[in-house]
PDB file of C-alpha atoms in Angstrom:
ATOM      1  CA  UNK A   1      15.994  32.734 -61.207  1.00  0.00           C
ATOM      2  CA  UNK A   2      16.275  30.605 -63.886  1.00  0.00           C
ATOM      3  CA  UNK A   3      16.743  31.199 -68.003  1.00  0.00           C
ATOM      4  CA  UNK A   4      13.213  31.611 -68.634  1.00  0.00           C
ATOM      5  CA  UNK A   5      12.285  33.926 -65.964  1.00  0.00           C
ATOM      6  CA  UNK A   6      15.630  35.773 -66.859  1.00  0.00           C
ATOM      7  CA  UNK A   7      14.938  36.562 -70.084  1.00  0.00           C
ATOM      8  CA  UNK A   8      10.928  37.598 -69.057  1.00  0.00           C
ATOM      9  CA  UNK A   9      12.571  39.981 -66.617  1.00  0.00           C
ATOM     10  CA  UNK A  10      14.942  41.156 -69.319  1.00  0.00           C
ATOM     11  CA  UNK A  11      12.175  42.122 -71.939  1.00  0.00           C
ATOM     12  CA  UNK A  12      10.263  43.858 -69.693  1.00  0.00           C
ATOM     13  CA  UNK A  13      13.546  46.023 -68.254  1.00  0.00           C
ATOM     14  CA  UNK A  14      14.157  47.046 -72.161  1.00  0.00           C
ATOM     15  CA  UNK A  15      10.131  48.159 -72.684  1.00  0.00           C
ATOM     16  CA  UNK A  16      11.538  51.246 -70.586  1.00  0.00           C
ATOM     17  CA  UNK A  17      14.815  52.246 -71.903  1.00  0.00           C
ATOM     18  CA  UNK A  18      14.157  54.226 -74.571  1.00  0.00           C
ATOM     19  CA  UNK A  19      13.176  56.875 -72.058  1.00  0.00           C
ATOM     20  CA  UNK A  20      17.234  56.460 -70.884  1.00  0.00           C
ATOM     21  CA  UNK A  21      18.707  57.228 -73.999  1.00  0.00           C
ATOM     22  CA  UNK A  22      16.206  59.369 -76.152  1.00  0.00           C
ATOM     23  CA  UNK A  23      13.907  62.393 -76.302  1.00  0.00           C
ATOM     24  CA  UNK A  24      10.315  62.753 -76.412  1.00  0.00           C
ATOM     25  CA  UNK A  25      10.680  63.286 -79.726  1.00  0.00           C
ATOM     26  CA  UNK A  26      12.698  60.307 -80.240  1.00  0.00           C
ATOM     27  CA  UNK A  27      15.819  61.884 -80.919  1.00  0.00           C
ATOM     28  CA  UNK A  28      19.471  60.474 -79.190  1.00  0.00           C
ATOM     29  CA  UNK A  29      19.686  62.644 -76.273  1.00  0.00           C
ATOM     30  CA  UNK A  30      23.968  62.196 -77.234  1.00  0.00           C
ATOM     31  CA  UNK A  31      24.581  65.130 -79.518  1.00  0.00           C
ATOM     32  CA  UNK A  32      28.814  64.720 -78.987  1.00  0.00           C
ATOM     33  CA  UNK A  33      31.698  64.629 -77.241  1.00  0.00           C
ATOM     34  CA  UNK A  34      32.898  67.752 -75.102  1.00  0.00           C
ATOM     35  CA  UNK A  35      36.427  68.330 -74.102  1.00  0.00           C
ATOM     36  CA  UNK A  36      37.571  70.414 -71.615  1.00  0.00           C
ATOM     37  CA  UNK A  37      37.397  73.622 -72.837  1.00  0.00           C
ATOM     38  CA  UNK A  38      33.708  73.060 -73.356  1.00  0.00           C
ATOM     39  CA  UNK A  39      33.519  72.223 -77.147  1.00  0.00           C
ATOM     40  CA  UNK A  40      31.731  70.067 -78.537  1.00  0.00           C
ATOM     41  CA  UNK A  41      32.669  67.522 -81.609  1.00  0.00           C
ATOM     42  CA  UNK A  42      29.469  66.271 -83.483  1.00  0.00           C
ATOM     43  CA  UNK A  43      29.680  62.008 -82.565  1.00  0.00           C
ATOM     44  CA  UNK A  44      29.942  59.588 -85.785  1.00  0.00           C
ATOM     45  CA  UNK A  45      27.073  57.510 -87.027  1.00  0.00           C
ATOM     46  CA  UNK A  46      29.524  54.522 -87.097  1.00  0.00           C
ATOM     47  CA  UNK A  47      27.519  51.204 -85.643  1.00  0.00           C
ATOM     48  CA  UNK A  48      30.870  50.699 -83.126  1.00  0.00           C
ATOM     49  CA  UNK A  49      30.481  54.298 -81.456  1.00  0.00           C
ATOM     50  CA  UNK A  50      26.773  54.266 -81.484  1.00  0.00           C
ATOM     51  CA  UNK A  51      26.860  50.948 -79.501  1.00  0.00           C
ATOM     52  CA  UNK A  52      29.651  51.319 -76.959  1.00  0.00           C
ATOM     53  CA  UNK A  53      28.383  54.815 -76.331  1.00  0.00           C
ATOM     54  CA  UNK A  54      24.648  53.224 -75.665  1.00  0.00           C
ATOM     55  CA  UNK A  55      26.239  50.749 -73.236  1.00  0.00           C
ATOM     56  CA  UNK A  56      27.805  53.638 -71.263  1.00  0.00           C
ATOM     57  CA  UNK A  57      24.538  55.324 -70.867  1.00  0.00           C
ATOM     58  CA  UNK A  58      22.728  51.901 -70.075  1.00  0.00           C
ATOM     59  CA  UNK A  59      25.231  50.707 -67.351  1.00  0.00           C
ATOM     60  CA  UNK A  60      23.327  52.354 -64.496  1.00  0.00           C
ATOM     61  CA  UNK A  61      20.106  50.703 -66.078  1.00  0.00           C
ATOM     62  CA  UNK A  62      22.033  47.577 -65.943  1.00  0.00           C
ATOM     63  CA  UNK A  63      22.775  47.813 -62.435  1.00  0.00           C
ATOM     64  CA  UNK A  64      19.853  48.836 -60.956  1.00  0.00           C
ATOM     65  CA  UNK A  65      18.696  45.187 -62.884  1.00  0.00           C
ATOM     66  CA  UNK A  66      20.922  43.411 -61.634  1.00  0.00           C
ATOM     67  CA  UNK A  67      19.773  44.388 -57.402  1.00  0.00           C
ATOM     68  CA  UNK A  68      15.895  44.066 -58.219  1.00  0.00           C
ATOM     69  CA  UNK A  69      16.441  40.561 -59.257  1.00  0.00           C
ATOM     70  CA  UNK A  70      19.061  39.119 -56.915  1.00  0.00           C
ATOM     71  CA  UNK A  71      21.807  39.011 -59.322  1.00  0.00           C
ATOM     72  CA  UNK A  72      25.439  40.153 -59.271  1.00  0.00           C
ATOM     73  CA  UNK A  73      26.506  41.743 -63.311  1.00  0.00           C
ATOM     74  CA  UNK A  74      30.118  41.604 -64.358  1.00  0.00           C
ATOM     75  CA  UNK A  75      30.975  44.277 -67.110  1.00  0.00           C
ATOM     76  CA  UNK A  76      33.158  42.875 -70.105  1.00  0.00           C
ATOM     77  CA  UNK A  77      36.228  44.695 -69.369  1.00  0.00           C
ATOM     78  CA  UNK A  78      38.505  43.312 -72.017  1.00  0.00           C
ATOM     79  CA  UNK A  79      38.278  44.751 -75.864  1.00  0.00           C
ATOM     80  CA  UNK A  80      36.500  41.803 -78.061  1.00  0.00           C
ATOM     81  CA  UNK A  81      35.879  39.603 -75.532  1.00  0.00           C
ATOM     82  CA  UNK A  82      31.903  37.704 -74.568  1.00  0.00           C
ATOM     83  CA  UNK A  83      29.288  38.353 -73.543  1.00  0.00           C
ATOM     84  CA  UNK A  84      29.062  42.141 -72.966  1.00  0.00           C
ATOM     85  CA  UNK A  85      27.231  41.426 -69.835  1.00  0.00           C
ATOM     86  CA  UNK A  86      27.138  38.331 -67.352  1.00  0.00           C
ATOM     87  CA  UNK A  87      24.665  38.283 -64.953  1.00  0.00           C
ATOM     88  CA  UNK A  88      24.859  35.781 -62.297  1.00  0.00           C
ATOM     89  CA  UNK A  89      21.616  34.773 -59.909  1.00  0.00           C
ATOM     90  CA  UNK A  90      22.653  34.851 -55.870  1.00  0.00           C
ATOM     91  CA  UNK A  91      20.165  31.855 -55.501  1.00  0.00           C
ATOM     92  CA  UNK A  92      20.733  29.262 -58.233  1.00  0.00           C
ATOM     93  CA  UNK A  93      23.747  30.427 -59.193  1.00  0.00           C
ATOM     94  CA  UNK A  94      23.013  30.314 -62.939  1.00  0.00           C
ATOM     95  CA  UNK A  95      24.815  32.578 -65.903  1.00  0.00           C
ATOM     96  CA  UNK A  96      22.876  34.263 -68.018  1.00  0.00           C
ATOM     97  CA  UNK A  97      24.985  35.646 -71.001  1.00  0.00           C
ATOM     98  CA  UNK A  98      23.413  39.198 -72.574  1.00  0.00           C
ATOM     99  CA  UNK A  99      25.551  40.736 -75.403  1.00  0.00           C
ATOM    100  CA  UNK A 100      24.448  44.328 -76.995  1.00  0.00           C
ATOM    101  CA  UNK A 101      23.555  44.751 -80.693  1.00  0.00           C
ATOM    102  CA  UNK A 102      22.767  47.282 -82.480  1.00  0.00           C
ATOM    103  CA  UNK A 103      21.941  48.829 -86.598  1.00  0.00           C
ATOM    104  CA  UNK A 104      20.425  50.506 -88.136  1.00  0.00           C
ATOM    105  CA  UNK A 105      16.597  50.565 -89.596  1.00  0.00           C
ATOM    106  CA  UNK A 106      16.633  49.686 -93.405  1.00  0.00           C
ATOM    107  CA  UNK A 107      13.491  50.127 -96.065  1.00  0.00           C
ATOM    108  CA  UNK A 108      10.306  48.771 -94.912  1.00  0.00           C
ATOM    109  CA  UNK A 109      10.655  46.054 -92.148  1.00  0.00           C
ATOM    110  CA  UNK A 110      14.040  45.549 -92.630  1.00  0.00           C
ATOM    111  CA  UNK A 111      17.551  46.355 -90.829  1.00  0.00           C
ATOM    112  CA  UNK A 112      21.109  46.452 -91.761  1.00  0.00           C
ATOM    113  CA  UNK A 113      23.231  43.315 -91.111  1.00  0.00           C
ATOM    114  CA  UNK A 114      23.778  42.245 -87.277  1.00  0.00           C
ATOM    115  CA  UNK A 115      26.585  40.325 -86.152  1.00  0.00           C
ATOM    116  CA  UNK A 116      25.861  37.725 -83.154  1.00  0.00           C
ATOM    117  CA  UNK A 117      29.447  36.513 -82.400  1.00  0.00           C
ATOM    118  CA  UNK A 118      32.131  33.803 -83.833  1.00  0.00           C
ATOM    119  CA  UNK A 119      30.839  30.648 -85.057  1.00  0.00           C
ATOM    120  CA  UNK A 120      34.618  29.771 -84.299  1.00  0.00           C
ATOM    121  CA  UNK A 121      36.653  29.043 -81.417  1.00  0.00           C
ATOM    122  CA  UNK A 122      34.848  29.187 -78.256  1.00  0.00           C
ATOM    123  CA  UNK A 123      31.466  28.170 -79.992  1.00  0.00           C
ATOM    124  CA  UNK A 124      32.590  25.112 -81.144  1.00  0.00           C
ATOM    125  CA  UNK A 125      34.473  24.213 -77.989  1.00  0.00           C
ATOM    126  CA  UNK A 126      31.935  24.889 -75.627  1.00  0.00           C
ATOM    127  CA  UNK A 127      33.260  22.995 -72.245  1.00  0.00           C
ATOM    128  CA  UNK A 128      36.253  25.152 -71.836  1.00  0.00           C
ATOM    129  CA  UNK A 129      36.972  28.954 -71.472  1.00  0.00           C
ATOM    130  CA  UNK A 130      39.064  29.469 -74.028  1.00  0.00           C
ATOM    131  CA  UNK A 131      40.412  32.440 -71.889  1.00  0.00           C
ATOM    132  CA  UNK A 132      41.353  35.085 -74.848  1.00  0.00           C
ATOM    133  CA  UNK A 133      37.631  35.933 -76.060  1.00  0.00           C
ATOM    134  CA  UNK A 134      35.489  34.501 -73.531  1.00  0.00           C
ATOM    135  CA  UNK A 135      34.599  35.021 -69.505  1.00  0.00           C
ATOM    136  CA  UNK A 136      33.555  31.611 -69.021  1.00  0.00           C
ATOM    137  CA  UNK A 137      33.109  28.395 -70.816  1.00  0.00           C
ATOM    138  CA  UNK A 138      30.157  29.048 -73.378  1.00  0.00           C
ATOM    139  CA  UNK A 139      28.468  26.225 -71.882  1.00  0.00           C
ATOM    140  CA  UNK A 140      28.771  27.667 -67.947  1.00  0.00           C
ATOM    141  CA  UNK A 141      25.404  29.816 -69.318  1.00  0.00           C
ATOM    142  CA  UNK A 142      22.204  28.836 -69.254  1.00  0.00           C
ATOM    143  CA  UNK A 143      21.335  31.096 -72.216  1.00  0.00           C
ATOM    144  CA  UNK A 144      22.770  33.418 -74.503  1.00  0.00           C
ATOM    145  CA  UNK A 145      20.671  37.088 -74.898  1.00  0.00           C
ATOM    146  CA  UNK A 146      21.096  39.272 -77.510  1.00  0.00           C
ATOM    147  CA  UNK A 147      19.966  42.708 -76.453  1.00  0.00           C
ATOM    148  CA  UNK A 148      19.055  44.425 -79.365  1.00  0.00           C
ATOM    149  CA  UNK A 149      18.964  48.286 -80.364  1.00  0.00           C
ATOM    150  CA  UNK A 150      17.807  49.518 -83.695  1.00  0.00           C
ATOM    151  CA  UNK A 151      17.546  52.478 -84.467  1.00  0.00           C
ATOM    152  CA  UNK A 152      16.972  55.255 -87.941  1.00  0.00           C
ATOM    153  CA  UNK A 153      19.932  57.480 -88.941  1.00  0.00           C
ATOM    154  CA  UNK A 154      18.674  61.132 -90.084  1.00  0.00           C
ATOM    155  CA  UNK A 155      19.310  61.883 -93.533  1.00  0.00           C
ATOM    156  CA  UNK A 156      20.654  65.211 -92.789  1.00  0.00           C
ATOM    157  CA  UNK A 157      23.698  64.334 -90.781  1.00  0.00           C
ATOM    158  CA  UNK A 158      25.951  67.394 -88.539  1.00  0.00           C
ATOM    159  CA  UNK A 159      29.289  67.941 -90.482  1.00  0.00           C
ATOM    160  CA  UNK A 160      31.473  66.593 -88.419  1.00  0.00           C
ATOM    161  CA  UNK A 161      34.430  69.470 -89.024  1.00  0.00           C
ATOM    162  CA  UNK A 162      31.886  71.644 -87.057  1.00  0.00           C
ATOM    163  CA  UNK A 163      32.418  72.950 -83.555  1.00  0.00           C
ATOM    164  CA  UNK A 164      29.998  73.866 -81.013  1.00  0.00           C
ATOM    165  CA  UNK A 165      30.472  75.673 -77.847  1.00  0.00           C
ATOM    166  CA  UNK A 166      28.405  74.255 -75.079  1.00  0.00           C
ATOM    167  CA  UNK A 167      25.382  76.840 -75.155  1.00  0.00           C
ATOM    168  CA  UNK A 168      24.636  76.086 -78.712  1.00  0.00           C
ATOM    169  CA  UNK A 169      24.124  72.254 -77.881  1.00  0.00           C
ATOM    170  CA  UNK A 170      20.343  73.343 -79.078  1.00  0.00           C
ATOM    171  CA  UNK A 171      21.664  73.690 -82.270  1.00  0.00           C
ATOM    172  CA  UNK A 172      23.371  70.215 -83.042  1.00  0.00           C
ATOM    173  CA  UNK A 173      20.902  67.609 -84.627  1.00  0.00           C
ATOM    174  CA  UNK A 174      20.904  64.248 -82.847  1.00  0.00           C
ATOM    175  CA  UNK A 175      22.752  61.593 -85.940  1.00  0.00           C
ATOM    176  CA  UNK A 176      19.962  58.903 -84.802  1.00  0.00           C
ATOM    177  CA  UNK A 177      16.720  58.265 -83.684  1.00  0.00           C
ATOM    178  CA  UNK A 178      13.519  56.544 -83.182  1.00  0.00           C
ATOM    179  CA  UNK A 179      14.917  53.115 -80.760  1.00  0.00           C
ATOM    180  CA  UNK A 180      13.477  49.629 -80.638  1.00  0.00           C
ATOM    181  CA  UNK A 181      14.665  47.321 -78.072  1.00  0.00           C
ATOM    182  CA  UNK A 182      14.914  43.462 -77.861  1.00  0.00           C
ATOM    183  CA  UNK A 183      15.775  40.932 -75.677  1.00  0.00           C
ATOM    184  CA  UNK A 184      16.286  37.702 -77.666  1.00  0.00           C
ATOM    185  CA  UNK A 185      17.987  34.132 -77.621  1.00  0.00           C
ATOM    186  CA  UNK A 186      20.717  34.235 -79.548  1.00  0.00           C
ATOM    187  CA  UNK A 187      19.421  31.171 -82.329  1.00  0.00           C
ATOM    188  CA  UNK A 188      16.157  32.876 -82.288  1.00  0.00           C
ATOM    189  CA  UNK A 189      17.393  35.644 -84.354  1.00  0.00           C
ATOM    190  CA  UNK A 190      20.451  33.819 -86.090  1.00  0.00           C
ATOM    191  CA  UNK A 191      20.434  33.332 -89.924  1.00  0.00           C
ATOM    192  CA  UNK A 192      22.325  30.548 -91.563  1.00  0.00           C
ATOM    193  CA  UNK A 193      24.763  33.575 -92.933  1.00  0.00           C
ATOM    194  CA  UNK A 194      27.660  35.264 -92.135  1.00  0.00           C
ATOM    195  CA  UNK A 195      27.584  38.561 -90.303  1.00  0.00           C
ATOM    196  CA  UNK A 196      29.513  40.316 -93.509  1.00  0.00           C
ATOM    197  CA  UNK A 197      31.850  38.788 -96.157  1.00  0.00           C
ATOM    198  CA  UNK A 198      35.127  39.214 -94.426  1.00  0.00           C
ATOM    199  CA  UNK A 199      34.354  37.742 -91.038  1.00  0.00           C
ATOM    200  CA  UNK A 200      33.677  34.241 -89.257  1.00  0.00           C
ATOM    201  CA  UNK A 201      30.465  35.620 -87.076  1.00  0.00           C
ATOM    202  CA  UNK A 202      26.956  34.358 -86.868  1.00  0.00           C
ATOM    203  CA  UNK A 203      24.707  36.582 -89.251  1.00  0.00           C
ATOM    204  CA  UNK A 204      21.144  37.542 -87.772  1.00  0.00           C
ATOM    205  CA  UNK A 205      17.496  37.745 -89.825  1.00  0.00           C
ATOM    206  CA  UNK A 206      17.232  40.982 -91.638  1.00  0.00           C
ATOM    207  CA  UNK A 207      13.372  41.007 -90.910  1.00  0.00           C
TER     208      UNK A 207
END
């Protein structure tokens, strides 16, 4: 499999996932986290929670992509480090680099800021794994895939000082909704911008 046919594969793979991690009405199908005496705390809308908590329920989706094609995935298991995802082809042997994205749906055709990495660093210096914030050297991939999720908040949000008991999980309104998936290259989406004033990461289009 090479980059091409990779990120084909990938696109199609995405078409499907919004029946993974919403209703058919749209709505997350996430509603909180329970602890063990079965209540439930209402989740944040925070872009960091929404997207590590979409990862967890993709994983399985992940996997089962990884066997149809002949590839072997390695999960980023270290906190800040790239790509999310590294899928590696059996046959050619290639590295194919997928990190997830996600924000939120602004006005019209537009979305909240996106951040596609460091410009820094391991960027720059391509031929070597810098080892603290990188699985391999950035150049060991054939292509870098940005996995996109956007998604609208609902303008009535749970107060999160509530506290459900499990048979009331009707009850607690989902904090997003309505998903769109991509599968990108990276510098097909990447804005000459930062990702927000007080960090060194690529900034993506807003359209």
């Amino acid at each position: 499999m090479n980059k091409d046919e990779f990120l084909q594969a990938l696109q199609k793979e995405v078409s499907e996932y919004n029946k993974i991690i919403a209703t058919d009405k749209g709505d997350w199908i996430v509603k909180g986290f329970i602890d063990i005496y079965k209540n439930i705390y209402t989740i944040s809308v925070d872009t960091k929670v929404v997207s590590k908590v979409i990862e967890l329920l993709l994983i399985p989706a992940f996997e089962d992509f990884a066997k149809k094609y002949d590839l072997v995935l390695e999960n980023q298991t270290k906190q800040n480090f790239y790509p999310d995802l590294t899928f590696i082809s059996n046959k050619s042997g290639e590295k194919f680099a997928v990190d997830i994205k996600s924000t939120v749906k602004d006005s019209g055709n537009k979305i909240k800021s996106m951040t596609l990495g460091t410009f820094q660093g391991y960027f720059r210096n391509r031929k070597t794994n810098v080892g603290e914030s990188i699985s391999y050297a950035y150049d060991d991939y054939s292509c870098h895939i940005v996995l996109g999720v956007i998604y609208s908040q609902v303008t009535d949000k749970p107060n999160e000082k509530d506290i459900y008991k499990l048979e009331e999980i009707d009850k607690i309104e989902s904090v997003i909704k309505d998903f769109q998936f991509f599968a990108q290259p990276k510098y097909k989406i990447a804005s000459a911008t930062k990702g927000s004033g007080n960090t060194r990461n690529i900034g993506s289009t807003r359209s």
